[in-house]
XYZ file of C-alpha atoms in Angstrom:
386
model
C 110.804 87.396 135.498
C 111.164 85.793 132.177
C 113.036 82.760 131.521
C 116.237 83.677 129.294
C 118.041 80.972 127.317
C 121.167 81.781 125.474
C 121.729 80.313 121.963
C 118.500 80.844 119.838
C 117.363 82.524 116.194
C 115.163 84.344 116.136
C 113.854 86.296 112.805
C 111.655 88.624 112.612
C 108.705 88.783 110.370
C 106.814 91.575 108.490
C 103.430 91.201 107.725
C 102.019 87.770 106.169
C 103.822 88.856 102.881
C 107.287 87.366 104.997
C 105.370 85.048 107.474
C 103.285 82.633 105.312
C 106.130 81.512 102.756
C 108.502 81.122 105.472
C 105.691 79.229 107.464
C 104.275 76.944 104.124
C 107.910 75.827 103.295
C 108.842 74.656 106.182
C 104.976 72.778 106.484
C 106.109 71.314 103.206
C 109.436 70.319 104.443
C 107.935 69.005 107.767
C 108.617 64.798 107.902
C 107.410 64.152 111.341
C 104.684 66.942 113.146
C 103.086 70.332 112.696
C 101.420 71.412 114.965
C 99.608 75.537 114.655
C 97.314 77.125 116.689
C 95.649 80.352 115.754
C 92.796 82.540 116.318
C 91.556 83.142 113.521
C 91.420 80.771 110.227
C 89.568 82.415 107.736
C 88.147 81.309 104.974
C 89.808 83.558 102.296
C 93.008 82.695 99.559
C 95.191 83.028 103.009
C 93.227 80.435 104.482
C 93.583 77.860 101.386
C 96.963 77.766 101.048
C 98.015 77.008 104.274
C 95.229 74.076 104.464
C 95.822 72.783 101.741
C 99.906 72.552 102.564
C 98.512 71.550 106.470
C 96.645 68.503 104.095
C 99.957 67.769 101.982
C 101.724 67.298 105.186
C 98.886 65.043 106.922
C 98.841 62.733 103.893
C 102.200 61.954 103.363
C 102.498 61.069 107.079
C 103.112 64.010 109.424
C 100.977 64.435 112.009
C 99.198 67.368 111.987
C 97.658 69.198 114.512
C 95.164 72.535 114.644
C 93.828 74.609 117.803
C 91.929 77.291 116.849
C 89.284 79.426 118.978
C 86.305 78.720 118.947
C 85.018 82.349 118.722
C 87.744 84.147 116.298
C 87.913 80.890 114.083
C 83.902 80.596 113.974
C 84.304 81.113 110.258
C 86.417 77.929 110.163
C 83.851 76.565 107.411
C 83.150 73.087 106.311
C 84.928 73.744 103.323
C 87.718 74.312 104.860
C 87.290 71.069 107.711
C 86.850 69.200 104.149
C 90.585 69.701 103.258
C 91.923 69.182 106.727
C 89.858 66.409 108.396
C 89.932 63.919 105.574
C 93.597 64.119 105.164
C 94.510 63.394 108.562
C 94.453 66.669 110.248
C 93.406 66.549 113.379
C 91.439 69.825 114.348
C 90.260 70.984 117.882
C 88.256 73.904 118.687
C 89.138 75.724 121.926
C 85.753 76.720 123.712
C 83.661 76.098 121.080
C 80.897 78.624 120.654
C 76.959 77.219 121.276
C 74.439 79.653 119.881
C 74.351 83.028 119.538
C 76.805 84.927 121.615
C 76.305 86.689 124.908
C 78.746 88.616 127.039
C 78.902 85.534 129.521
C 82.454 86.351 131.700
C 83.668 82.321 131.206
C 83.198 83.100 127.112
C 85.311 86.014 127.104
C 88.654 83.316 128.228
C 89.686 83.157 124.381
C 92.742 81.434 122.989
C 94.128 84.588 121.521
C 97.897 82.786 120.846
C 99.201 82.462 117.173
C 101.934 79.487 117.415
C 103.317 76.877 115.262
C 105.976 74.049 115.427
C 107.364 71.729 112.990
C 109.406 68.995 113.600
C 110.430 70.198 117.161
C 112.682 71.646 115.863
C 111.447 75.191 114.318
C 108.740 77.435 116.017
C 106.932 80.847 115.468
C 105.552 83.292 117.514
C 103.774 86.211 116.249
C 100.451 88.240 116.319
C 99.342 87.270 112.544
C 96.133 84.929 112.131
C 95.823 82.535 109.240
C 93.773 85.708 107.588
C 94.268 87.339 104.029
C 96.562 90.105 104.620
C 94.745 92.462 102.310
C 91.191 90.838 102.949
C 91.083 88.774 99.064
C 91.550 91.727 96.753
C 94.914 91.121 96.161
C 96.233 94.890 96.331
C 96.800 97.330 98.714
C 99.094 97.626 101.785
C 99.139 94.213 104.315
C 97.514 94.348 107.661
C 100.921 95.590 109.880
C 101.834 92.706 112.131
C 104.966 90.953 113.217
C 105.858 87.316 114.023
C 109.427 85.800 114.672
C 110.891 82.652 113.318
C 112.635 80.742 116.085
C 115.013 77.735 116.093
C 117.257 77.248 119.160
C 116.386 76.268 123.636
C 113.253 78.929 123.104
C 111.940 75.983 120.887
C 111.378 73.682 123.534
C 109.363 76.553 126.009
C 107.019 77.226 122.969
C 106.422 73.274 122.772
C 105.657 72.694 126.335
C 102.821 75.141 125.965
C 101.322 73.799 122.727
C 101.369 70.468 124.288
C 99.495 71.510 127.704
C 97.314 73.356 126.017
C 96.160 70.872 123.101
C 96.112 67.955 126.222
C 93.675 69.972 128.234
C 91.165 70.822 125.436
C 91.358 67.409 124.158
C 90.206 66.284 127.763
C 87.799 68.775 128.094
C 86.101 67.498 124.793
C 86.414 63.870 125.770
C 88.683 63.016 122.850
C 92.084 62.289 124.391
C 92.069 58.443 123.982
C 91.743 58.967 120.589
C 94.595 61.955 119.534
C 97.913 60.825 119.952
C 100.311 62.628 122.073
C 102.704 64.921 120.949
C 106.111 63.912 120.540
C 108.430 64.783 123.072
C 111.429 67.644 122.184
C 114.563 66.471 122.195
C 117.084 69.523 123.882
C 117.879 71.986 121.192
C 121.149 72.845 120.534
C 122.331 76.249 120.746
C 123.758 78.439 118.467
C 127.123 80.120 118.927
C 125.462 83.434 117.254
C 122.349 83.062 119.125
C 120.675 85.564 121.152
C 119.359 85.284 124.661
C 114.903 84.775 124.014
C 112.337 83.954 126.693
C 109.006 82.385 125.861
C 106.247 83.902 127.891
C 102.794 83.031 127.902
C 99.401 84.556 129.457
C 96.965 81.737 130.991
C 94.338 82.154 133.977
C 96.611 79.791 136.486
C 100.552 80.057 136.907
C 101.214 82.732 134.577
C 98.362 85.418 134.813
C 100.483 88.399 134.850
C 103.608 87.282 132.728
C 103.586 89.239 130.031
C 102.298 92.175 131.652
C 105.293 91.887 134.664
C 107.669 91.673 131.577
C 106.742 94.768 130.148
C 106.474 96.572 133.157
C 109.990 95.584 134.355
C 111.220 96.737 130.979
C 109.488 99.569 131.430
C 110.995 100.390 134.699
C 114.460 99.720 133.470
C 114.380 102.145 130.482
C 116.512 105.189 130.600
C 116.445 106.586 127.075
C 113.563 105.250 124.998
C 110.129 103.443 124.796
C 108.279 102.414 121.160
C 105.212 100.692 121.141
C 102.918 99.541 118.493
C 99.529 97.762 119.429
C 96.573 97.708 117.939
C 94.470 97.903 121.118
C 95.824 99.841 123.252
C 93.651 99.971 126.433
C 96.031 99.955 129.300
C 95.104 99.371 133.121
C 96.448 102.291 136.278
C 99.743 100.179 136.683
C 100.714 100.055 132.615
C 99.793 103.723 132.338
C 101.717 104.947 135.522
C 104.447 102.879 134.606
C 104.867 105.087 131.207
C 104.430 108.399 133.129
C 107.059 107.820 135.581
C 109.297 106.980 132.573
C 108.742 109.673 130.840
C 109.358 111.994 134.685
C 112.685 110.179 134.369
C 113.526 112.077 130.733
C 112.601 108.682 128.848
C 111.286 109.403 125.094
C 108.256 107.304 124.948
C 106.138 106.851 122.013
C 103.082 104.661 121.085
C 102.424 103.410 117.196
C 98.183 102.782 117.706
C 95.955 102.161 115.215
C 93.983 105.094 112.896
C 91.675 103.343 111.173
C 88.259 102.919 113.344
C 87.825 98.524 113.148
C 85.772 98.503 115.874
C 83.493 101.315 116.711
C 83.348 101.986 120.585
C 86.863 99.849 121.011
C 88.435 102.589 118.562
C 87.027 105.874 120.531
C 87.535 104.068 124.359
C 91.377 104.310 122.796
C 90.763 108.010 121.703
C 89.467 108.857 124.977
C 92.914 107.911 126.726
C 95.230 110.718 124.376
C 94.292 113.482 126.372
C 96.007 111.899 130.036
C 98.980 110.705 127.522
C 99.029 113.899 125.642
C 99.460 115.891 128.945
C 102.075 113.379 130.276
C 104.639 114.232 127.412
C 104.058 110.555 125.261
C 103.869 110.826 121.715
C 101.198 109.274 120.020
C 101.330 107.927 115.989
C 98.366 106.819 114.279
C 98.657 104.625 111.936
C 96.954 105.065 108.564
C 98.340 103.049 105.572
C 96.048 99.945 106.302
C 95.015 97.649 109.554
C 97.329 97.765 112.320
C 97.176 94.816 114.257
C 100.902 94.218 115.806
C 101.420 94.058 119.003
C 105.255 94.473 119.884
C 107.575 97.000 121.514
C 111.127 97.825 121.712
C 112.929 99.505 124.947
C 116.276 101.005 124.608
C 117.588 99.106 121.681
C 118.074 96.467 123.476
C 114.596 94.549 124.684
C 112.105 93.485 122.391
C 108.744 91.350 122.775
C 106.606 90.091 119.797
C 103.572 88.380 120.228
C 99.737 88.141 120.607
C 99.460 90.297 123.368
C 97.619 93.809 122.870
C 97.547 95.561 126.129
C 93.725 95.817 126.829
C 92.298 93.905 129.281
C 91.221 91.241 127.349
C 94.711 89.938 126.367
C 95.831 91.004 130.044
C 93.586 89.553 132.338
C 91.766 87.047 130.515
C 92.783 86.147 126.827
C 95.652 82.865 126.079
C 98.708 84.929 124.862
C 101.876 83.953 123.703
C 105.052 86.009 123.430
C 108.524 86.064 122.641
C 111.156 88.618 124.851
C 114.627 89.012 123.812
C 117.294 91.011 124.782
C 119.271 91.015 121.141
C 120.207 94.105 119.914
C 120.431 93.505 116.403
C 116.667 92.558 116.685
C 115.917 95.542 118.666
C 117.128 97.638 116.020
C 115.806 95.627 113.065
C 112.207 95.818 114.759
C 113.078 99.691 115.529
C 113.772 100.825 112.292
C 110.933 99.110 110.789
C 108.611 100.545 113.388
C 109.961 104.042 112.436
C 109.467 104.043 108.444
C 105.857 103.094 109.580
C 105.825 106.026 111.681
C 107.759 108.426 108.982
C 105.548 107.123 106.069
C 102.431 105.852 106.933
C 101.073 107.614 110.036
C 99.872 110.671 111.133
C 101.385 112.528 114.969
C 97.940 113.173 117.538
C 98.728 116.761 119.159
C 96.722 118.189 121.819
C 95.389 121.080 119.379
C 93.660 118.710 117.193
C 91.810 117.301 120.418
C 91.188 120.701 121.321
C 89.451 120.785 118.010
C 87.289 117.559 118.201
C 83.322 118.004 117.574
C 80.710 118.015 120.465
C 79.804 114.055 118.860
C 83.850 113.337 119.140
C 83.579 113.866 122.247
C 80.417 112.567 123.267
C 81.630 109.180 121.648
C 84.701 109.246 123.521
C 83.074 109.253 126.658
C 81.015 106.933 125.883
C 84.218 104.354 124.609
C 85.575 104.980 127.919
C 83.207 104.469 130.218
C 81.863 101.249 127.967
C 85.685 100.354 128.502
C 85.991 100.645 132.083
C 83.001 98.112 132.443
C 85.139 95.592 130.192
C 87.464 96.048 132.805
C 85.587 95.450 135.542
C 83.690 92.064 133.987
C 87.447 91.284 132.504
C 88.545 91.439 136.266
C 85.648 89.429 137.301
C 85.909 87.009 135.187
C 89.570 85.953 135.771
C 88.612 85.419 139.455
C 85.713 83.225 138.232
């Protein structure tokens, strides 16, 4: 069960259009340690602001610190290693990719997580990469994600696991004589107005089911409604049974997926799914208006995760995930609303009659997503027993 602490802030975030000022001033404010890890760092106008207020930091004394994957940030390019590394920044690369890429089961264990503390004192949790919102061209609607601003006890949890994490790649790459440590995190004090949060993170040893387990006891618990919004949504038997017995039990459950097709047999292994949810009463929204790539939920009004976590079995069974759980009901509602003006405005309802409806290819393609999906599964499975 997760870990509740009373006392904490915790903001939400729309898109990068609220998360990367928030995020740059309080890099510029930093005076003693940032510290960010992400998946992806791309080199785009996105990407150059925050290294070049990373590099600010680094040379007017903070230590600075950068985990990134070594597959989603592949296109962390010299360029960009020429703002950071001469500063001071010191940048590690989780699993770094060798060669061309193969579907090898111990490659496919990816730091997913999109964290960042400053000062020990301020944290955020969220599903947005250091990416270009609207991919350079400066118009258009922003990729919709979510990430929370924390400050409060949560603090501390989301420290502990960016210090394990940078310790262990730093001694799998032979370098940690020469990084220094993190510095420890003093308690946080609590806020009188503060919420109850929980820090949960995914890993292949203590916590392999945690995030899972905490949306499947939420899940359990709900008695009038269930909203999520992921961008892959590729759930194993337990998730999906989990959602039909809730919706047996008169629950109103809904799912916010994404419309556009990113990634060809990913996007029609989803489609192949609609039909079982169709037929078990959930409501399905596509949405339309640009990328979605959050990955939160709210349950009753009154429980809300955001994080990294889609539920596929990548971020599931193998991927490094980090979310945030809370119980506040002013941020339940806050998320809520948001998630249904996307819904009203920019999406489009899936009905069984348009199925009905779908080409001979449609279908053929959705077969073929779901059985390429199942074997994902399978090699996921295998490789978080190997």
């Amino acid at each position: 069960m997760p870990r509740f602490l009373e006392g904490n802030r915790v903001e939400l975030l729309q898109t990068g259009d609220e998360y990367f000022p928030a995020l740059l001033r309080d890099v510029d404010a930093a005076r003693e340690e940032v510290h960010l890890e992400t998946y992806i760092f791309a080199d785009d106008p996105t990407g150059w602001q925050v290294a070049q207020a990373l590099a600010r930091a680094a040379a007017r004394g903070v230590t600075v610190r950068l985990l990134v994957d070594g597959f989603g940030a592949s296109n962390l390019l010299p360029p960009l290693r020429e703002i950071l590394e001469p500063a001071g920044v010191s940048v590690q690369v989780f699993r770094p990719e060798v060669g061309r890429f193969r579907l090898r089961r111990s490659r496919m264990r990816r730091m997913h997580r999109k964290l960042a503390l400053i000062d020990q004192r301020i944290a955020y949790c969220g599903g947005i990469n250091v990416l270009d919102d609207r991919d350079g061209r400066g118009e258009g609607a922003p990729r919709f994600d979510f990430a929370v601003r924390l400050q409060g006890p949560v603090v501390a949890e989301v420290h502990q696991a960016l210090r394990r994490l940078w310790a262990l790649v730093a001694w799998t790459a032979a370098r940690r004589r020469r990084d220094p440590r993190m510095l420890p995190c003093p308690p946080q004090p609590a806020f009188s107005d503060g919420c109850r949060a929980a820090f949960l993170v995914r890993d292949n040893f203590r916590n392999r089911h945690a995030i899972e387990d905490a949306y499947l006891e939420a899940i359990g618990a709900a008695r009038h409604e269930i909203l999520i919004a992921n961008a892959y949504f590729l759930p194993g038997k337990r998730f999906r049974r989990a959602l039909f017995d809730a919706v047996a039990r008169g629950v109103k459950v809904r799912l916010l997926l994404q419309g556009r097709r990113e990634h060809f047999w990913v996007h029609y292994a989803i489609r192949a799914s609609y039909a079982g949810l169709l037929r078990a009463g959930i409501e399905i929204h596509e949405y339309l208006t640009s990328w979605l790539h959050a990955k939160v939920a709210v349950v009753d009004g009154q429980w809300v995760t955001v994080g990294s976590s889609n539920i596929d079995p990548f971020s599931l069974l193998l991927a490094r995930e980090g979310n945030i759980v809370s119980t506040d009901a002013a941020l339940a509602e806050n998320l809520r609303a948001r998630l249904e003006l996307a819904m009203a405005g920019g999406s489009a309802e899936v009905h069984a009659e348009a199925l009905a409806r779908w080409s001979w290819i449609d279908r053929l393609l959705a077969a073929t997503g779901s059985s390429l999906g199942r074997l994902v599964s399978a090699v996921a499975a295998g490789a978080r027993e190997g």
